Amino acid sequence: MNSSSDLPTSDSPPPQTAAAQQQMPAYSQQITQAAEILRAGGLVAIPTETVYGLGADAENESAVRKIFAAKGRPADHPVIVHLAEAQDMHQWSFDIPKCALRLADCYWPGPLTMILKRSPKALDVVTGGQETVGLRVPNHPVALALLKEFGRGVAAPSANRFGRISPTLATHVRQELGDSVDLILDGGASQVGLESTIVDLTGEQAVLLRPGAISVEQLQAVIGEYLGDPAENQTRASGRLQSHYAPRAQVIVVEPIELRSTIRRCEDAGQRYAVLCDAPIAKAANVHTAHFYKLPADPVVRAQRLYIALRAADDAGYPILIIAHERDPANKDAAIWDRLQKAAAPRD
């Protein structure tokens, strides 16, 4: 089985936030500069443990609108407000349920976004005109240092063109947004690699709106009850559209047993393609001629590497990306499966 030299094949995880923590003295001048840019109404790309965010002063309407312009984001699509500390949620929301406080104690800082009832502080441009606001405290030393230096909430969706693959490296932000960002803080590779879990806590029953590193089981253990049906929830939130997290190429997601026949159909049609899967699946399917990206089998490491793999294959110019993924019977790959389905969904 041959692997392409222009696609990375390492199974090693990206640098952890501890590495960024050790380099924090070198970031101090940039963090001061970034805070000044935010105060002046500019845009800063911020590393978090999930993905890189495109940040603006959440209390500055014109600054937040720059996010929408840079991303090509629909005006009614809400953005998440990032906070320095859990106690700051009381400024941005009211009637906070006790389960939200328990979740904050357990998972903030961390990859969890909570949808709560908005306070007057939350602007319509941030909430998409809804009576709710998404809040989270990120778990990355650079992001936290900036939030503390800035002293206000930062509105920050992912730092990419709307609907495209979220960036997990600073180079991804440069490729996507270029000069539309005033400053890019390079905090290394994102440790989680997928966007935060989003849970809506504004109704009678908590509802998972987007799966992420914090699982349903973890949420339910803290909340103390089963989560509601997301299909019945009308709250607009990041990542809820059918097509999202998509490369330019057509994405085909198949069961491992279908990989060989899918490749054969592409070859019979004379179509160029790349294959993304783990090594045993590729070997079983006898993948020889296609450019091949080895996705790690472990769900945690696969999540860290998924967007890097999608971008690498996409940047190599393949019009078709075939991803062979075997669902985890314990549903530990819920976030990965969600992103794959959205990347493969029909596009407008």
PDB file of C-alpha atoms in Angstrom, residues 1-261:
ATOM      1  CA  MET A   1       0.000   0.000   0.000  1.00  0.00           C
ATOM      2  CA  ASN A   2       1.506   3.305  -1.101  1.00  0.00           C
ATOM      3  CA  SER A   3       0.980   6.570   0.737  1.00  0.00           C
ATOM      4  CA  SER A   4       1.357   9.960  -0.867  1.00  0.00           C
ATOM      5  CA  SER A   5       4.354  12.079   0.071  1.00  0.00           C
ATOM      6  CA  ASP A   6       2.252  15.254  -0.027  1.00  0.00           C
ATOM      7  CA  LEU A   7      -0.160  14.083   2.671  1.00  0.00           C
ATOM      8  CA  PRO A   8       0.972  13.782   6.302  1.00  0.00           C
ATOM      9  CA  THR A   9       0.660  10.314   7.834  1.00  0.00           C
ATOM     10  CA  SER A  10       1.731  10.763  11.467  1.00  0.00           C
ATOM     11  CA  ASP A  11      -0.452   9.313  14.219  1.00  0.00           C
ATOM     12  CA  SER A  12       1.125  11.540  16.852  1.00  0.00           C
ATOM     13  CA  PRO A  13      -1.257  14.065  18.432  1.00  0.00           C
ATOM     14  CA  PRO A  14      -0.748  17.798  17.908  1.00  0.00           C
ATOM     15  CA  PRO A  15       1.155  19.799  20.534  1.00  0.00           C
ATOM     16  CA  GLN A  16      -0.799  20.105  23.766  1.00  0.00           C
ATOM     17  CA  THR A  17      -1.675  23.405  25.398  1.00  0.00           C
ATOM     18  CA  ALA A  18       1.091  22.775  27.931  1.00  0.00           C
ATOM     19  CA  ALA A  19       3.564  23.674  25.198  1.00  0.00           C
ATOM     20  CA  ALA A  20       1.837  27.005  24.660  1.00  0.00           C
ATOM     21  CA  GLN A  21       1.812  27.513  28.440  1.00  0.00           C
ATOM     22  CA  GLN A  22       5.603  27.163  28.537  1.00  0.00           C
ATOM     23  CA  GLN A  23       5.912  29.800  25.809  1.00  0.00           C
ATOM     24  CA  MET A  24       3.534  32.286  27.446  1.00  0.00           C
ATOM     25  CA  PRO A  25       6.210  34.920  28.217  1.00  0.00           C
ATOM     26  CA  ALA A  26       6.848  35.208  24.490  1.00  0.00           C
ATOM     27  CA  TYR A  27       3.138  35.844  23.909  1.00  0.00           C
ATOM     28  CA  SER A  28       2.799  38.729  26.373  1.00  0.00           C
ATOM     29  CA  GLN A  29       3.529  41.498  23.855  1.00  0.00           C
ATOM     30  CA  GLN A  30       1.235  39.923  21.255  1.00  0.00           C
ATOM     31  CA  ILE A  31      -1.544  39.504  23.800  1.00  0.00           C
ATOM     32  CA  THR A  32      -1.294  43.178  24.734  1.00  0.00           C
ATOM     33  CA  GLN A  33      -1.400  44.067  21.033  1.00  0.00           C
ATOM     34  CA  ALA A  34      -4.364  41.753  20.471  1.00  0.00           C
ATOM     35  CA  ALA A  35      -6.301  43.340  23.343  1.00  0.00           C
ATOM     36  CA  GLU A  36      -5.641  46.792  21.882  1.00  0.00           C
ATOM     37  CA  ILE A  37      -6.919  45.648  18.480  1.00  0.00           C
ATOM     38  CA  LEU A  38     -10.090  44.284  20.063  1.00  0.00           C
ATOM     39  CA  ARG A  39     -10.656  47.549  21.949  1.00  0.00           C
ATOM     40  CA  ALA A  40     -10.248  49.433  18.662  1.00  0.00           C
ATOM     41  CA  GLY A  41     -12.913  47.289  16.994  1.00  0.00           C
ATOM     42  CA  GLY A  42     -10.569  44.998  15.075  1.00  0.00           C
ATOM     43  CA  LEU A  43     -10.445  41.244  14.503  1.00  0.00           C
ATOM     44  CA  VAL A  44      -8.060  38.781  16.152  1.00  0.00           C
ATOM     45  CA  ALA A  45      -7.722  35.074  15.387  1.00  0.00           C
ATOM     46  CA  ILE A  46      -7.535  33.267  18.716  1.00  0.00           C
ATOM     47  CA  PRO A  47      -6.271  29.739  19.412  1.00  0.00           C
ATOM     48  CA  THR A  48      -8.525  27.583  21.566  1.00  0.00           C
ATOM     49  CA  GLU A  49      -8.414  23.920  22.511  1.00  0.00           C
ATOM     50  CA  THR A  50     -11.216  23.188  20.008  1.00  0.00           C
ATOM     51  CA  VAL A  51     -10.449  25.234  16.871  1.00  0.00           C
ATOM     52  CA  TYR A  52      -9.174  28.741  16.110  1.00  0.00           C
ATOM     53  CA  GLY A  53     -11.773  31.463  16.589  1.00  0.00           C
ATOM     54  CA  LEU A  54     -12.220  34.803  14.816  1.00  0.00           C
ATOM     55  CA  GLY A  55     -12.649  37.205  17.702  1.00  0.00           C
ATOM     56  CA  ALA A  56     -14.159  40.669  18.122  1.00  0.00           C
ATOM     57  CA  ASP A  57     -15.391  42.741  21.063  1.00  0.00           C
ATOM     58  CA  ALA A  58     -18.772  41.164  21.794  1.00  0.00           C
ATOM     59  CA  GLU A  59     -20.114  44.534  23.002  1.00  0.00           C
ATOM     60  CA  ASN A  60     -19.145  46.361  19.800  1.00  0.00           C
ATOM     61  CA  GLU A  61     -21.803  45.843  17.117  1.00  0.00           C
ATOM     62  CA  SER A  62     -19.709  47.153  14.224  1.00  0.00           C
ATOM     63  CA  ALA A  63     -16.777  44.961  15.275  1.00  0.00           C
ATOM     64  CA  VAL A  64     -18.947  41.845  15.418  1.00  0.00           C
ATOM     65  CA  ARG A  65     -20.343  42.661  11.982  1.00  0.00           C
ATOM     66  CA  LYS A  66     -16.771  42.516  10.667  1.00  0.00           C
ATOM     67  CA  ILE A  67     -16.741  38.843  11.676  1.00  0.00           C
ATOM     68  CA  PHE A  68     -19.787  38.186   9.513  1.00  0.00           C
ATOM     69  CA  ALA A  69     -18.249  40.076   6.584  1.00  0.00           C
ATOM     70  CA  ALA A  70     -14.916  38.248   6.832  1.00  0.00           C
ATOM     71  CA  LYS A  71     -16.547  34.819   7.069  1.00  0.00           C
ATOM     72  CA  GLY A  72     -19.458  35.388   4.695  1.00  0.00           C
ATOM     73  CA  ARG A  73     -21.668  34.311   7.579  1.00  0.00           C
ATOM     74  CA  PRO A  74     -25.472  34.728   7.459  1.00  0.00           C
ATOM     75  CA  ALA A  75     -26.597  37.652   9.626  1.00  0.00           C
ATOM     76  CA  ASP A  76     -29.105  35.549  11.590  1.00  0.00           C
ATOM     77  CA  HIS A  77     -26.498  32.966  12.595  1.00  0.00           C
ATOM     78  CA  PRO A  78     -25.508  33.534  16.257  1.00  0.00           C
ATOM     79  CA  VAL A  79     -21.918  33.586  17.484  1.00  0.00           C
ATOM     80  CA  ILE A  80     -20.530  32.260  20.763  1.00  0.00           C
ATOM     81  CA  VAL A  81     -19.248  34.679  23.402  1.00  0.00           C
ATOM     82  CA  HIS A  82     -15.987  33.576  25.024  1.00  0.00           C
ATOM     83  CA  LEU A  83     -15.415  34.536  28.653  1.00  0.00           C
ATOM     84  CA  ALA A  84     -12.373  34.629  30.917  1.00  0.00           C
ATOM     85  CA  GLU A  85     -14.135  33.073  33.926  1.00  0.00           C
ATOM     86  CA  ALA A  86     -17.310  31.148  34.639  1.00  0.00           C
ATOM     87  CA  GLN A  87     -18.640  33.893  36.930  1.00  0.00           C
ATOM     88  CA  ASP A  88     -18.775  36.226  33.915  1.00  0.00           C
ATOM     89  CA  MET A  89     -21.809  34.308  32.635  1.00  0.00           C
ATOM     90  CA  HIS A  90     -23.949  36.254  35.100  1.00  0.00           C
ATOM     91  CA  GLN A  91     -23.252  39.428  33.094  1.00  0.00           C
ATOM     92  CA  TRP A  92     -24.396  37.854  29.843  1.00  0.00           C
ATOM     93  CA  SER A  93     -27.395  35.812  30.931  1.00  0.00           C
ATOM     94  CA  PHE A  94     -30.153  35.714  33.531  1.00  0.00           C
ATOM     95  CA  ASP A  95     -32.335  33.048  35.119  1.00  0.00           C
ATOM     96  CA  ILE A  96     -29.366  30.687  34.956  1.00  0.00           C
ATOM     97  CA  PRO A  97     -30.417  27.125  35.874  1.00  0.00           C
ATOM     98  CA  LYS A  98     -28.515  25.287  38.577  1.00  0.00           C
ATOM     99  CA  CYS A  99     -27.441  22.630  36.084  1.00  0.00           C
ATOM    100  CA  ALA A 100     -25.568  25.335  34.140  1.00  0.00           C
ATOM    101  CA  LEU A 101     -23.594  26.225  37.254  1.00  0.00           C
ATOM    102  CA  ARG A 102     -22.787  22.550  37.805  1.00  0.00           C
ATOM    103  CA  LEU A 103     -21.686  22.143  34.204  1.00  0.00           C
ATOM    104  CA  ALA A 104     -19.471  25.220  34.500  1.00  0.00           C
ATOM    105  CA  ASP A 105     -17.866  23.770  37.633  1.00  0.00           C
ATOM    106  CA  CYS A 106     -17.139  20.516  35.796  1.00  0.00           C
ATOM    107  CA  TYR A 107     -16.244  21.622  32.272  1.00  0.00           C
ATOM    108  CA  TRP A 108     -15.161  25.262  32.247  1.00  0.00           C
ATOM    109  CA  PRO A 109     -12.597  26.088  31.103  1.00  0.00           C
ATOM    110  CA  GLY A 110     -13.241  23.518  28.407  1.00  0.00           C
ATOM    111  CA  PRO A 111     -14.926  22.533  25.131  1.00  0.00           C
ATOM    112  CA  LEU A 112     -18.501  23.182  26.243  1.00  0.00           C
ATOM    113  CA  THR A 113     -20.847  25.932  25.058  1.00  0.00           C
ATOM    114  CA  MET A 114     -24.046  26.566  27.006  1.00  0.00           C
ATOM    115  CA  ILE A 115     -27.059  28.274  25.469  1.00  0.00           C
ATOM    116  CA  LEU A 116     -28.685  30.455  28.150  1.00  0.00           C
ATOM    117  CA  LYS A 117     -31.253  33.231  28.325  1.00  0.00           C
ATOM    118  CA  ARG A 118     -29.595  36.451  27.233  1.00  0.00           C
ATOM    119  CA  SER A 119     -29.166  39.565  29.306  1.00  0.00           C
ATOM    120  CA  PRO A 120     -29.378  43.082  27.785  1.00  0.00           C
ATOM    121  CA  LYS A 121     -25.594  42.944  27.445  1.00  0.00           C
ATOM    122  CA  ALA A 122     -25.930  40.402  24.611  1.00  0.00           C
ATOM    123  CA  LEU A 123     -26.445  42.269  21.338  1.00  0.00           C
ATOM    124  CA  ASP A 124     -28.825  41.101  18.615  1.00  0.00           C
ATOM    125  CA  VAL A 125     -25.887  40.776  16.221  1.00  0.00           C
ATOM    126  CA  VAL A 126     -24.347  38.266  18.628  1.00  0.00           C
ATOM    127  CA  THR A 127     -27.517  36.264  19.314  1.00  0.00           C
ATOM    128  CA  GLY A 128     -28.896  36.323  15.781  1.00  0.00           C
ATOM    129  CA  GLY A 129     -31.917  38.165  17.166  1.00  0.00           C
ATOM    130  CA  GLN A 130     -32.814  35.297  19.493  1.00  0.00           C
ATOM    131  CA  GLU A 131     -33.527  35.598  23.202  1.00  0.00           C
ATOM    132  CA  THR A 132     -30.635  33.250  23.954  1.00  0.00           C
ATOM    133  CA  VAL A 133     -26.861  33.550  24.001  1.00  0.00           C
ATOM    134  CA  GLY A 134     -24.093  30.952  23.674  1.00  0.00           C
ATOM    135  CA  LEU A 135     -21.310  31.198  26.268  1.00  0.00           C
ATOM    136  CA  ARG A 136     -18.097  29.318  26.942  1.00  0.00           C
ATOM    137  CA  VAL A 137     -14.758  29.625  28.751  1.00  0.00           C
ATOM    138  CA  PRO A 138     -12.025  28.170  26.501  1.00  0.00           C
ATOM    139  CA  ASN A 139      -9.250  25.981  27.867  1.00  0.00           C
ATOM    140  CA  HIS A 140      -6.203  27.418  26.138  1.00  0.00           C
ATOM    141  CA  PRO A 141      -3.570  29.552  27.913  1.00  0.00           C
ATOM    142  CA  VAL A 142      -3.280  32.070  25.075  1.00  0.00           C
ATOM    143  CA  ALA A 143      -7.038  32.531  24.767  1.00  0.00           C
ATOM    144  CA  LEU A 144      -7.479  32.858  28.535  1.00  0.00           C
ATOM    145  CA  ALA A 145      -4.606  35.341  28.807  1.00  0.00           C
ATOM    146  CA  LEU A 146      -6.150  37.480  26.074  1.00  0.00           C
ATOM    147  CA  LEU A 147      -9.621  37.348  27.622  1.00  0.00           C
ATOM    148  CA  LYS A 148      -8.233  38.429  30.993  1.00  0.00           C
ATOM    149  CA  GLU A 149      -6.139  41.193  29.420  1.00  0.00           C
ATOM    150  CA  PHE A 150      -9.093  42.420  27.348  1.00  0.00           C
ATOM    151  CA  GLY A 151     -11.496  42.248  30.278  1.00  0.00           C
ATOM    152  CA  ARG A 152     -14.642  41.776  28.177  1.00  0.00           C
ATOM    153  CA  GLY A 153     -16.444  39.036  26.317  1.00  0.00           C
ATOM    154  CA  VAL A 154     -15.127  38.087  22.883  1.00  0.00           C
ATOM    155  CA  ALA A 155     -17.491  36.944  20.146  1.00  0.00           C
ATOM    156  CA  ALA A 156     -15.611  34.247  18.254  1.00  0.00           C
ATOM    157  CA  PRO A 157     -16.967  31.741  15.746  1.00  0.00           C
ATOM    158  CA  SER A 158     -14.433  29.563  13.936  1.00  0.00           C
ATOM    159  CA  ALA A 159     -11.870  31.522  11.904  1.00  0.00           C
ATOM    160  CA  ASN A 160     -12.788  30.261   8.437  1.00  0.00           C
ATOM    161  CA  ARG A 161     -15.147  31.005   5.591  1.00  0.00           C
ATOM    162  CA  PHE A 162     -18.702  30.073   6.540  1.00  0.00           C
ATOM    163  CA  GLY A 163     -19.472  26.395   5.991  1.00  0.00           C
ATOM    164  CA  ARG A 164     -15.856  25.456   5.379  1.00  0.00           C
ATOM    165  CA  ILE A 165     -13.474  23.331   7.440  1.00  0.00           C
ATOM    166  CA  SER A 166     -12.655  24.907  10.794  1.00  0.00           C
ATOM    167  CA  PRO A 167      -8.996  25.838  11.332  1.00  0.00           C
ATOM    168  CA  THR A 168      -6.884  23.914  13.840  1.00  0.00           C
ATOM    169  CA  LEU A 169      -3.599  25.633  12.911  1.00  0.00           C
ATOM    170  CA  ALA A 170      -2.705  29.299  12.513  1.00  0.00           C
ATOM    171  CA  THR A 171      -1.695  28.598   8.898  1.00  0.00           C
ATOM    172  CA  HIS A 172      -5.272  27.500   8.193  1.00  0.00           C
ATOM    173  CA  VAL A 173      -6.535  30.930   9.292  1.00  0.00           C
ATOM    174  CA  ARG A 174      -4.062  32.700   7.010  1.00  0.00           C
ATOM    175  CA  GLN A 175      -5.094  30.520   4.073  1.00  0.00           C
ATOM    176  CA  GLU A 176      -8.791  31.141   4.651  1.00  0.00           C
ATOM    177  CA  LEU A 177      -9.041  34.748   5.758  1.00  0.00           C
ATOM    178  CA  GLY A 178      -5.742  36.412   4.884  1.00  0.00           C
ATOM    179  CA  ASP A 179      -5.664  40.188   5.378  1.00  0.00           C
ATOM    180  CA  SER A 180      -9.215  40.388   6.758  1.00  0.00           C
ATOM    181  CA  VAL A 181      -7.761  39.502  10.194  1.00  0.00           C
ATOM    182  CA  ASP A 182      -5.779  42.202  11.980  1.00  0.00           C
ATOM    183  CA  LEU A 183      -3.720  39.742  14.047  1.00  0.00           C
ATOM    184  CA  ILE A 184      -3.386  35.957  14.222  1.00  0.00           C
ATOM    185  CA  LEU A 185      -2.217  34.575  17.560  1.00  0.00           C
ATOM    186  CA  ASP A 186      -0.380  31.314  16.881  1.00  0.00           C
ATOM    187  CA  GLY A 187      -1.020  28.959  19.795  1.00  0.00           C
ATOM    188  CA  GLY A 188      -0.001  25.749  18.056  1.00  0.00           C
ATOM    189  CA  ALA A 189      -2.300  22.945  16.952  1.00  0.00           C
ATOM    190  CA  SER A 190      -5.710  22.697  18.608  1.00  0.00           C
ATOM    191  CA  GLN A 191      -5.719  19.932  21.214  1.00  0.00           C
ATOM    192  CA  VAL A 192      -9.339  18.807  20.717  1.00  0.00           C
ATOM    193  CA  GLY A 193      -9.575  19.533  16.995  1.00  0.00           C
ATOM    194  CA  LEU A 194     -13.390  19.703  16.756  1.00  0.00           C
ATOM    195  CA  GLU A 195     -15.768  22.456  17.774  1.00  0.00           C
ATOM    196  CA  SER A 196     -17.252  22.607  21.268  1.00  0.00           C
ATOM    197  CA  THR A 197     -20.225  20.626  22.487  1.00  0.00           C
ATOM    198  CA  ILE A 198     -23.308  22.870  22.502  1.00  0.00           C
ATOM    199  CA  VAL A 199     -26.135  22.260  24.979  1.00  0.00           C
ATOM    200  CA  ASP A 200     -29.307  24.366  25.165  1.00  0.00           C
ATOM    201  CA  LEU A 201     -30.382  24.942  28.771  1.00  0.00           C
ATOM    202  CA  THR A 202     -33.185  27.435  28.149  1.00  0.00           C
ATOM    203  CA  GLY A 203     -36.124  25.035  27.970  1.00  0.00           C
ATOM    204  CA  GLU A 204     -37.784  22.607  30.335  1.00  0.00           C
ATOM    205  CA  GLN A 205     -35.345  19.929  29.207  1.00  0.00           C
ATOM    206  CA  ALA A 206     -31.679  20.318  28.244  1.00  0.00           C
ATOM    207  CA  VAL A 207     -30.970  19.550  24.580  1.00  0.00           C
ATOM    208  CA  LEU A 208     -27.704  18.678  22.840  1.00  0.00           C
ATOM    209  CA  LEU A 209     -27.426  20.900  19.752  1.00  0.00           C
ATOM    210  CA  ARG A 210     -23.915  19.915  18.644  1.00  0.00           C
ATOM    211  CA  PRO A 211     -21.877  16.906  19.798  1.00  0.00           C
ATOM    212  CA  GLY A 212     -18.288  17.483  20.828  1.00  0.00           C
ATOM    213  CA  ALA A 213     -15.621  16.324  23.244  1.00  0.00           C
ATOM    214  CA  ILE A 214     -18.051  16.554  26.176  1.00  0.00           C
ATOM    215  CA  SER A 215     -20.326  13.571  25.584  1.00  0.00           C
ATOM    216  CA  VAL A 216     -24.053  13.095  26.114  1.00  0.00           C
ATOM    217  CA  GLU A 217     -23.294  10.736  28.993  1.00  0.00           C
ATOM    218  CA  GLN A 218     -21.088  13.337  30.688  1.00  0.00           C
ATOM    219  CA  LEU A 219     -23.752  16.014  30.296  1.00  0.00           C
ATOM    220  CA  GLN A 220     -26.512  13.786  31.620  1.00  0.00           C
ATOM    221  CA  ALA A 221     -24.419  12.763  34.630  1.00  0.00           C
ATOM    222  CA  VAL A 222     -24.118  16.416  35.665  1.00  0.00           C
ATOM    223  CA  ILE A 223     -27.586  17.592  34.648  1.00  0.00           C
ATOM    224  CA  GLY A 224     -29.245  14.606  36.285  1.00  0.00           C
ATOM    225  CA  GLU A 225     -31.686  13.822  33.494  1.00  0.00           C
ATOM    226  CA  TYR A 226     -31.812  12.616  29.902  1.00  0.00           C
ATOM    227  CA  LEU A 227     -31.414  15.194  27.174  1.00  0.00           C
ATOM    228  CA  GLY A 228     -34.322  16.229  24.964  1.00  0.00           C
ATOM    229  CA  ASP A 229     -34.800  15.589  21.251  1.00  0.00           C
ATOM    230  CA  PRO A 230     -32.720  18.056  19.186  1.00  0.00           C
ATOM    231  CA  ALA A 231     -35.104  17.651  16.246  1.00  0.00           C
ATOM    232  CA  GLU A 232     -37.781  19.443  18.280  1.00  0.00           C
ATOM    233  CA  ASN A 233     -35.461  22.318  19.230  1.00  0.00           C
ATOM    234  CA  GLN A 234     -35.607  25.418  17.032  1.00  0.00           C
ATOM    235  CA  THR A 235     -32.722  27.347  18.604  1.00  0.00           C
ATOM    236  CA  ARG A 236     -30.250  28.490  15.974  1.00  0.00           C
ATOM    237  CA  ALA A 237     -26.672  27.637  16.925  1.00  0.00           C
ATOM    238  CA  SER A 238     -23.333  27.076  15.230  1.00  0.00           C
ATOM    239  CA  GLY A 239     -23.040  23.858  13.269  1.00  0.00           C
ATOM    240  CA  ARG A 240     -26.760  23.066  13.051  1.00  0.00           C
ATOM    241  CA  LEU A 241     -27.044  23.446   9.271  1.00  0.00           C
ATOM    242  CA  GLN A 242     -27.191  20.247   7.235  1.00  0.00           C
ATOM    243  CA  SER A 243     -24.035  21.112   5.265  1.00  0.00           C
ATOM    244  CA  HIS A 244     -21.089  22.400   7.270  1.00  0.00           C
ATOM    245  CA  TYR A 245     -17.378  21.773   7.977  1.00  0.00           C
ATOM    246  CA  ALA A 246     -17.028  21.011   4.262  1.00  0.00           C
ATOM    247  CA  PRO A 247     -13.967  21.016   1.991  1.00  0.00           C
ATOM    248  CA  ARG A 248     -14.181  22.123  -1.631  1.00  0.00           C
ATOM    249  CA  ALA A 249     -14.120  18.493  -2.736  1.00  0.00           C
ATOM    250  CA  GLN A 250     -17.101  16.179  -2.748  1.00  0.00           C
ATOM    251  CA  VAL A 251     -17.002  14.037   0.401  1.00  0.00           C
ATOM    252  CA  ILE A 252     -18.213  10.446   0.312  1.00  0.00           C
ATOM    253  CA  VAL A 253     -18.502   8.680   3.672  1.00  0.00           C
ATOM    254  CA  VAL A 254     -18.702   4.893   3.491  1.00  0.00           C
ATOM    255  CA  GLU A 255     -18.562   1.852   5.729  1.00  0.00           C
ATOM    256  CA  PRO A 256     -15.168   0.103   5.531  1.00  0.00           C
ATOM    257  CA  ILE A 257     -16.743  -2.811   3.671  1.00  0.00           C
ATOM    258  CA  GLU A 258     -17.874  -0.388   0.939  1.00  0.00           C
ATOM    259  CA  LEU A 259     -14.485   1.238   0.374  1.00  0.00           C
ATOM    260  CA  ARG A 260     -13.202  -1.053  -2.386  1.00  0.00           C
ATOM    261  CA  SER A 261     -16.384  -0.833  -4.451  1.00  0.00           C
TER     262      SER A 261
END
